[in-house]
């Protein structure tokens, strides 16, 4: 099996690191070699956060080579734009469609593009795009904070991961506090179903 290369991107407070840990733990459980490189933004909430996740039988480098990402998992659509240089025409983009508007937009310093403009930019790199309303599905699951798990479920449905769905769910169970577990498992299933349509 060749190495599976993932970029996970969002902003602080969206659960990028938790999602990355779940993916990494699932890979370890299935006896893959996995290397994760995490970059945290300057601001704990609102700053850019992204991770490189590389899964294979023998992984040496901690970072994905530009143009070689198999998938980009985005929790915020503009954040995906920052990492399109890792994409190629075979890359799968899975992202939530709800925007996190930065203060610079409210202050009139920059303009936030429309979702149509954002997706059109994605299409310059790849046609393999899964765009879902993760916030709506997270609320349906019973907790708006489960958007990250909705998107992990959506990524699993694309079959880009060399991981079993059951293993991912086991890692969710091990990592999520008991009081939020039911909502997180439902969030995974809702994201999976949405991306499977």
PDB file of C-alpha atoms in Angstrom:
ATOM      1  CA  UNK A   1       0.000   0.000   0.000  1.00  0.00           C
ATOM      2  CA  UNK A   2       1.273   3.463  -0.804  1.00  0.00           C
ATOM      3  CA  UNK A   3       1.190   6.201   1.808  1.00  0.00           C
ATOM      4  CA  UNK A   4      -2.081   8.079   2.301  1.00  0.00           C
ATOM      5  CA  UNK A   5      -1.421  11.816   2.662  1.00  0.00           C
ATOM      6  CA  UNK A   6      -3.919  14.066   4.418  1.00  0.00           C
ATOM      7  CA  UNK A   7      -4.066  17.756   5.254  1.00  0.00           C
ATOM      8  CA  UNK A   8      -6.492  18.739   8.039  1.00  0.00           C
ATOM      9  CA  UNK A   9      -7.206  22.487   8.174  1.00  0.00           C
ATOM     10  CA  UNK A  10      -9.376  24.832  10.205  1.00  0.00           C
ATOM     11  CA  UNK A  11      -9.231  27.498  12.869  1.00  0.00           C
ATOM     12  CA  UNK A  12      -8.621  27.260  16.581  1.00  0.00           C
ATOM     13  CA  UNK A  13     -11.587  25.896  18.502  1.00  0.00           C
ATOM     14  CA  UNK A  14     -12.980  23.768  15.660  1.00  0.00           C
ATOM     15  CA  UNK A  15     -11.482  20.489  16.834  1.00  0.00           C
ATOM     16  CA  UNK A  16      -8.760  20.084  14.218  1.00  0.00           C
ATOM     17  CA  UNK A  17      -6.379  18.498  16.713  1.00  0.00           C
ATOM     18  CA  UNK A  18      -9.014  16.082  18.068  1.00  0.00           C
ATOM     19  CA  UNK A  19      -9.894  14.953  14.544  1.00  0.00           C
ATOM     20  CA  UNK A  20      -6.205  14.471  13.763  1.00  0.00           C
ATOM     21  CA  UNK A  21      -5.711  12.406  16.923  1.00  0.00           C
ATOM     22  CA  UNK A  22      -8.667  10.173  16.042  1.00  0.00           C
ATOM     23  CA  UNK A  23      -7.269   9.553  12.553  1.00  0.00           C
ATOM     24  CA  UNK A  24      -3.804   8.859  13.949  1.00  0.00           C
ATOM     25  CA  UNK A  25      -5.026   6.537  16.700  1.00  0.00           C
ATOM     26  CA  UNK A  26      -7.165   4.592  14.219  1.00  0.00           C
ATOM     27  CA  UNK A  27      -4.130   4.112  11.975  1.00  0.00           C
ATOM     28  CA  UNK A  28      -2.078   2.803  14.911  1.00  0.00           C
ATOM     29  CA  UNK A  29      -4.839   0.367  15.881  1.00  0.00           C
ATOM     30  CA  UNK A  30      -4.782  -1.027  12.363  1.00  0.00           C
ATOM     31  CA  UNK A  31      -1.003  -1.481  12.531  1.00  0.00           C
ATOM     32  CA  UNK A  32      -0.097   1.264  10.106  1.00  0.00           C
ATOM     33  CA  UNK A  33       2.881   3.510  10.479  1.00  0.00           C
ATOM     34  CA  UNK A  34       1.541   7.036  11.004  1.00  0.00           C
ATOM     35  CA  UNK A  35       3.288  10.379  11.278  1.00  0.00           C
ATOM     36  CA  UNK A  36       1.464  13.545  12.294  1.00  0.00           C
ATOM     37  CA  UNK A  37       2.774  17.084  12.110  1.00  0.00           C
ATOM     38  CA  UNK A  38       0.612  19.738  13.777  1.00  0.00           C
ATOM     39  CA  UNK A  39       0.837  23.491  13.317  1.00  0.00           C
ATOM     40  CA  UNK A  40      -1.073  25.653  15.791  1.00  0.00           C
ATOM     41  CA  UNK A  41      -2.094  29.217  15.036  1.00  0.00           C
ATOM     42  CA  UNK A  42      -0.932  32.175  17.074  1.00  0.00           C
ATOM     43  CA  UNK A  43      -4.407  32.570  18.564  1.00  0.00           C
ATOM     44  CA  UNK A  44      -5.866  29.637  20.456  1.00  0.00           C
ATOM     45  CA  UNK A  45      -9.313  30.403  19.037  1.00  0.00           C
ATOM     46  CA  UNK A  46      -9.600  31.871  15.585  1.00  0.00           C
ATOM     47  CA  UNK A  47      -6.005  31.327  14.480  1.00  0.00           C
ATOM     48  CA  UNK A  48      -5.145  28.964  11.635  1.00  0.00           C
ATOM     49  CA  UNK A  49      -4.545  25.367  12.697  1.00  0.00           C
ATOM     50  CA  UNK A  50      -3.552  22.564  10.380  1.00  0.00           C
ATOM     51  CA  UNK A  51      -2.058  19.093  10.476  1.00  0.00           C
ATOM     52  CA  UNK A  52      -0.263  16.776   8.120  1.00  0.00           C
ATOM     53  CA  UNK A  53      -1.300  13.121   8.556  1.00  0.00           C
ATOM     54  CA  UNK A  54       0.649  10.426   6.704  1.00  0.00           C
ATOM     55  CA  UNK A  55      -0.488   6.788   6.947  1.00  0.00           C
ATOM     56  CA  UNK A  56       1.313   3.828   5.389  1.00  0.00           C
ATOM     57  CA  UNK A  57       3.397   0.728   6.055  1.00  0.00           C
ATOM     58  CA  UNK A  58       6.588   2.754   6.393  1.00  0.00           C
ATOM     59  CA  UNK A  59       6.406   6.535   6.663  1.00  0.00           C
ATOM     60  CA  UNK A  60       9.590   8.573   6.915  1.00  0.00           C
ATOM     61  CA  UNK A  61       8.727  12.239   6.382  1.00  0.00           C
ATOM     62  CA  UNK A  62       6.316  14.021   8.759  1.00  0.00           C
ATOM     63  CA  UNK A  63       4.971  16.374   6.095  1.00  0.00           C
ATOM     64  CA  UNK A  64       3.023  15.984   2.873  1.00  0.00           C
ATOM     65  CA  UNK A  65       4.842  16.989  -0.306  1.00  0.00           C
ATOM     66  CA  UNK A  66       3.176  19.796  -2.257  1.00  0.00           C
ATOM     67  CA  UNK A  67       0.831  18.415  -4.899  1.00  0.00           C
ATOM     68  CA  UNK A  68       0.636  14.961  -3.293  1.00  0.00           C
ATOM     69  CA  UNK A  69      -2.251  15.230  -0.817  1.00  0.00           C
ATOM     70  CA  UNK A  70      -4.797  12.458  -1.253  1.00  0.00           C
ATOM     71  CA  UNK A  71      -7.345  14.471   0.714  1.00  0.00           C
ATOM     72  CA  UNK A  72      -7.773  17.850   2.365  1.00  0.00           C
ATOM     73  CA  UNK A  73     -10.187  17.801   5.292  1.00  0.00           C
ATOM     74  CA  UNK A  74     -11.340  21.360   5.915  1.00  0.00           C
ATOM     75  CA  UNK A  75     -13.361  22.673   8.832  1.00  0.00           C
ATOM     76  CA  UNK A  76     -13.574  26.159   7.348  1.00  0.00           C
ATOM     77  CA  UNK A  77     -13.778  26.764   3.567  1.00  0.00           C
ATOM     78  CA  UNK A  78     -11.291  29.644   3.301  1.00  0.00           C
ATOM     79  CA  UNK A  79      -8.743  27.719   5.371  1.00  0.00           C
ATOM     80  CA  UNK A  80      -8.748  25.049   2.660  1.00  0.00           C
ATOM     81  CA  UNK A  81      -7.646  27.719   0.174  1.00  0.00           C
ATOM     82  CA  UNK A  82      -4.412  28.151   2.149  1.00  0.00           C
ATOM     83  CA  UNK A  83      -3.419  24.545   1.476  1.00  0.00           C
ATOM     84  CA  UNK A  84      -4.447  24.041  -2.144  1.00  0.00           C
ATOM     85  CA  UNK A  85      -0.779  23.900  -3.124  1.00  0.00           C
ATOM     86  CA  UNK A  86      -0.856  20.399  -1.614  1.00  0.00           C
ATOM     87  CA  UNK A  87      -3.664  19.390  -3.999  1.00  0.00           C
ATOM     88  CA  UNK A  88      -3.680  17.849  -7.460  1.00  0.00           C
ATOM     89  CA  UNK A  89      -6.450  16.795  -9.820  1.00  0.00           C
ATOM     90  CA  UNK A  90      -6.853  13.538  -7.862  1.00  0.00           C
ATOM     91  CA  UNK A  91      -7.119  15.145  -4.411  1.00  0.00           C
ATOM     92  CA  UNK A  92     -10.445  14.849  -2.578  1.00  0.00           C
ATOM     93  CA  UNK A  93     -11.537  17.981  -0.698  1.00  0.00           C
ATOM     94  CA  UNK A  94     -14.016  17.405   2.131  1.00  0.00           C
ATOM     95  CA  UNK A  95     -15.085  20.594   3.887  1.00  0.00           C
ATOM     96  CA  UNK A  96     -17.828  22.241   5.859  1.00  0.00           C
ATOM     97  CA  UNK A  97     -19.565  25.101   4.096  1.00  0.00           C
ATOM     98  CA  UNK A  98     -20.117  27.376   7.104  1.00  0.00           C
ATOM     99  CA  UNK A  99     -17.633  30.247   7.297  1.00  0.00           C
ATOM    100  CA  UNK A 100     -15.801  31.563  10.345  1.00  0.00           C
ATOM    101  CA  UNK A 101     -15.527  35.274   9.622  1.00  0.00           C
ATOM    102  CA  UNK A 102     -12.263  36.766  10.975  1.00  0.00           C
ATOM    103  CA  UNK A 103     -12.172  40.160  12.723  1.00  0.00           C
ATOM    104  CA  UNK A 104     -10.318  41.696   9.754  1.00  0.00           C
ATOM    105  CA  UNK A 105     -13.470  41.234   7.642  1.00  0.00           C
ATOM    106  CA  UNK A 106     -15.678  42.959  10.221  1.00  0.00           C
ATOM    107  CA  UNK A 107     -13.163  45.801  10.375  1.00  0.00           C
ATOM    108  CA  UNK A 108     -13.310  46.198   6.594  1.00  0.00           C
ATOM    109  CA  UNK A 109      -9.631  45.371   6.091  1.00  0.00           C
ATOM    110  CA  UNK A 110     -10.307  42.383   3.820  1.00  0.00           C
ATOM    111  CA  UNK A 111     -13.325  40.953   2.047  1.00  0.00           C
ATOM    112  CA  UNK A 112     -14.491  37.406   2.654  1.00  0.00           C
ATOM    113  CA  UNK A 113     -15.212  35.580  -0.639  1.00  0.00           C
ATOM    114  CA  UNK A 114     -18.558  33.927  -1.336  1.00  0.00           C
ATOM    115  CA  UNK A 115     -18.809  30.146  -1.030  1.00  0.00           C
ATOM    116  CA  UNK A 116     -19.270  30.036  -4.812  1.00  0.00           C
ATOM    117  CA  UNK A 117     -15.965  31.875  -5.324  1.00  0.00           C
ATOM    118  CA  UNK A 118     -14.237  29.569  -2.856  1.00  0.00           C
ATOM    119  CA  UNK A 119     -15.483  26.400  -4.551  1.00  0.00           C
ATOM    120  CA  UNK A 120     -14.570  27.765  -7.968  1.00  0.00           C
ATOM    121  CA  UNK A 121     -11.001  28.176  -6.712  1.00  0.00           C
ATOM    122  CA  UNK A 122     -11.027  24.565  -5.450  1.00  0.00           C
ATOM    123  CA  UNK A 123     -12.071  23.470  -8.937  1.00  0.00           C
ATOM    124  CA  UNK A 124      -8.902  24.928 -10.428  1.00  0.00           C
ATOM    125  CA  UNK A 125      -7.095  22.114  -8.617  1.00  0.00           C
ATOM    126  CA  UNK A 126      -9.604  19.262  -8.368  1.00  0.00           C
ATOM    127  CA  UNK A 127     -13.176  18.309  -9.228  1.00  0.00           C
ATOM    128  CA  UNK A 128     -13.396  15.902  -6.283  1.00  0.00           C
ATOM    129  CA  UNK A 129     -15.173  18.150  -3.782  1.00  0.00           C
ATOM    130  CA  UNK A 130     -17.498  17.173  -0.936  1.00  0.00           C
ATOM    131  CA  UNK A 131     -19.104  20.268   0.575  1.00  0.00           C
ATOM    132  CA  UNK A 132     -21.519  19.740   3.459  1.00  0.00           C
ATOM    133  CA  UNK A 133     -23.279  21.799   6.099  1.00  0.00           C
ATOM    134  CA  UNK A 134     -21.427  20.267   9.036  1.00  0.00           C
ATOM    135  CA  UNK A 135     -22.939  22.766  11.478  1.00  0.00           C
ATOM    136  CA  UNK A 136     -26.495  21.743  10.612  1.00  0.00           C
ATOM    137  CA  UNK A 137     -25.652  18.045  10.892  1.00  0.00           C
ATOM    138  CA  UNK A 138     -23.824  18.617  14.191  1.00  0.00           C
ATOM    139  CA  UNK A 139     -26.907  20.334  15.607  1.00  0.00           C
ATOM    140  CA  UNK A 140     -29.000  17.420  14.374  1.00  0.00           C
ATOM    141  CA  UNK A 141     -26.624  15.091  16.222  1.00  0.00           C
ATOM    142  CA  UNK A 142     -27.330  17.043  19.406  1.00  0.00           C
ATOM    143  CA  UNK A 143     -24.175  19.133  19.809  1.00  0.00           C
ATOM    144  CA  UNK A 144     -22.895  21.921  17.547  1.00  0.00           C
ATOM    145  CA  UNK A 145     -19.335  21.186  18.697  1.00  0.00           C
ATOM    146  CA  UNK A 146     -19.358  17.868  16.802  1.00  0.00           C
ATOM    147  CA  UNK A 147     -18.807  19.481  13.387  1.00  0.00           C
ATOM    148  CA  UNK A 148     -15.297  18.016  13.309  1.00  0.00           C
ATOM    149  CA  UNK A 149     -16.655  14.492  13.761  1.00  0.00           C
ATOM    150  CA  UNK A 150     -19.314  15.090  11.095  1.00  0.00           C
ATOM    151  CA  UNK A 151     -16.462  15.859   8.712  1.00  0.00           C
ATOM    152  CA  UNK A 152     -14.405  12.852   9.802  1.00  0.00           C
ATOM    153  CA  UNK A 153     -17.464  10.725   8.993  1.00  0.00           C
ATOM    154  CA  UNK A 154     -17.773  12.427   5.617  1.00  0.00           C
ATOM    155  CA  UNK A 155     -14.095  11.764   4.874  1.00  0.00           C
ATOM    156  CA  UNK A 156     -14.527   8.101   5.839  1.00  0.00           C
ATOM    157  CA  UNK A 157     -17.412   7.810   3.365  1.00  0.00           C
ATOM    158  CA  UNK A 158     -15.186   8.898   0.477  1.00  0.00           C
ATOM    159  CA  UNK A 159     -13.037   5.768   0.986  1.00  0.00           C
ATOM    160  CA  UNK A 160      -9.891   7.880   0.801  1.00  0.00           C
ATOM    161  CA  UNK A 161      -8.753   6.451   4.148  1.00  0.00           C
ATOM    162  CA  UNK A 162      -7.192   2.986   4.521  1.00  0.00           C
ATOM    163  CA  UNK A 163      -9.082   2.706   7.825  1.00  0.00           C
ATOM    164  CA  UNK A 164     -12.187   0.797   8.889  1.00  0.00           C
ATOM    165  CA  UNK A 165     -15.224   2.792   9.993  1.00  0.00           C
ATOM    166  CA  UNK A 166     -15.463   0.686  13.145  1.00  0.00           C
ATOM    167  CA  UNK A 167     -11.900   1.554  14.117  1.00  0.00           C
ATOM    168  CA  UNK A 168     -12.594   5.264  13.704  1.00  0.00           C
ATOM    169  CA  UNK A 169     -15.691   4.927  15.913  1.00  0.00           C
ATOM    170  CA  UNK A 170     -13.707   3.045  18.548  1.00  0.00           C
ATOM    171  CA  UNK A 171     -11.178   5.890  18.624  1.00  0.00           C
ATOM    172  CA  UNK A 172     -14.009   8.416  18.977  1.00  0.00           C
ATOM    173  CA  UNK A 173     -15.305   6.415  21.940  1.00  0.00           C
ATOM    174  CA  UNK A 174     -11.864   6.401  23.540  1.00  0.00           C
ATOM    175  CA  UNK A 175     -11.173  10.093  22.985  1.00  0.00           C
ATOM    176  CA  UNK A 176     -14.515  11.860  23.570  1.00  0.00           C
ATOM    177  CA  UNK A 177     -15.957  12.498  27.079  1.00  0.00           C
ATOM    178  CA  UNK A 178     -18.797  10.110  27.895  1.00  0.00           C
ATOM    179  CA  UNK A 179     -21.442  12.848  28.109  1.00  0.00           C
ATOM    180  CA  UNK A 180     -20.741  13.842  24.479  1.00  0.00           C
ATOM    181  CA  UNK A 181     -20.193  10.344  23.125  1.00  0.00           C
ATOM    182  CA  UNK A 182     -23.685   9.669  21.773  1.00  0.00           C
ATOM    183  CA  UNK A 183     -23.748  12.999  19.912  1.00  0.00           C
ATOM    184  CA  UNK A 184     -20.303  12.382  18.436  1.00  0.00           C
ATOM    185  CA  UNK A 185     -21.147   8.899  17.179  1.00  0.00           C
ATOM    186  CA  UNK A 186     -24.352  10.227  15.649  1.00  0.00           C
ATOM    187  CA  UNK A 187     -22.376  13.085  14.091  1.00  0.00           C
ATOM    188  CA  UNK A 188     -20.015  10.582  12.455  1.00  0.00           C
ATOM    189  CA  UNK A 189     -22.956   8.641  11.023  1.00  0.00           C
ATOM    190  CA  UNK A 190     -24.713  11.775   9.741  1.00  0.00           C
ATOM    191  CA  UNK A 191     -21.548  13.035   8.032  1.00  0.00           C
ATOM    192  CA  UNK A 192     -20.974   9.600   6.535  1.00  0.00           C
ATOM    193  CA  UNK A 193     -24.521   9.407   5.206  1.00  0.00           C
ATOM    194  CA  UNK A 194     -24.381  12.927   3.761  1.00  0.00           C
ATOM    195  CA  UNK A 195     -21.146  12.266   1.887  1.00  0.00           C
ATOM    196  CA  UNK A 196     -22.453   8.914   0.629  1.00  0.00           C
ATOM    197  CA  UNK A 197     -25.354  10.478  -1.274  1.00  0.00           C
TER     198      UNK A 197
END
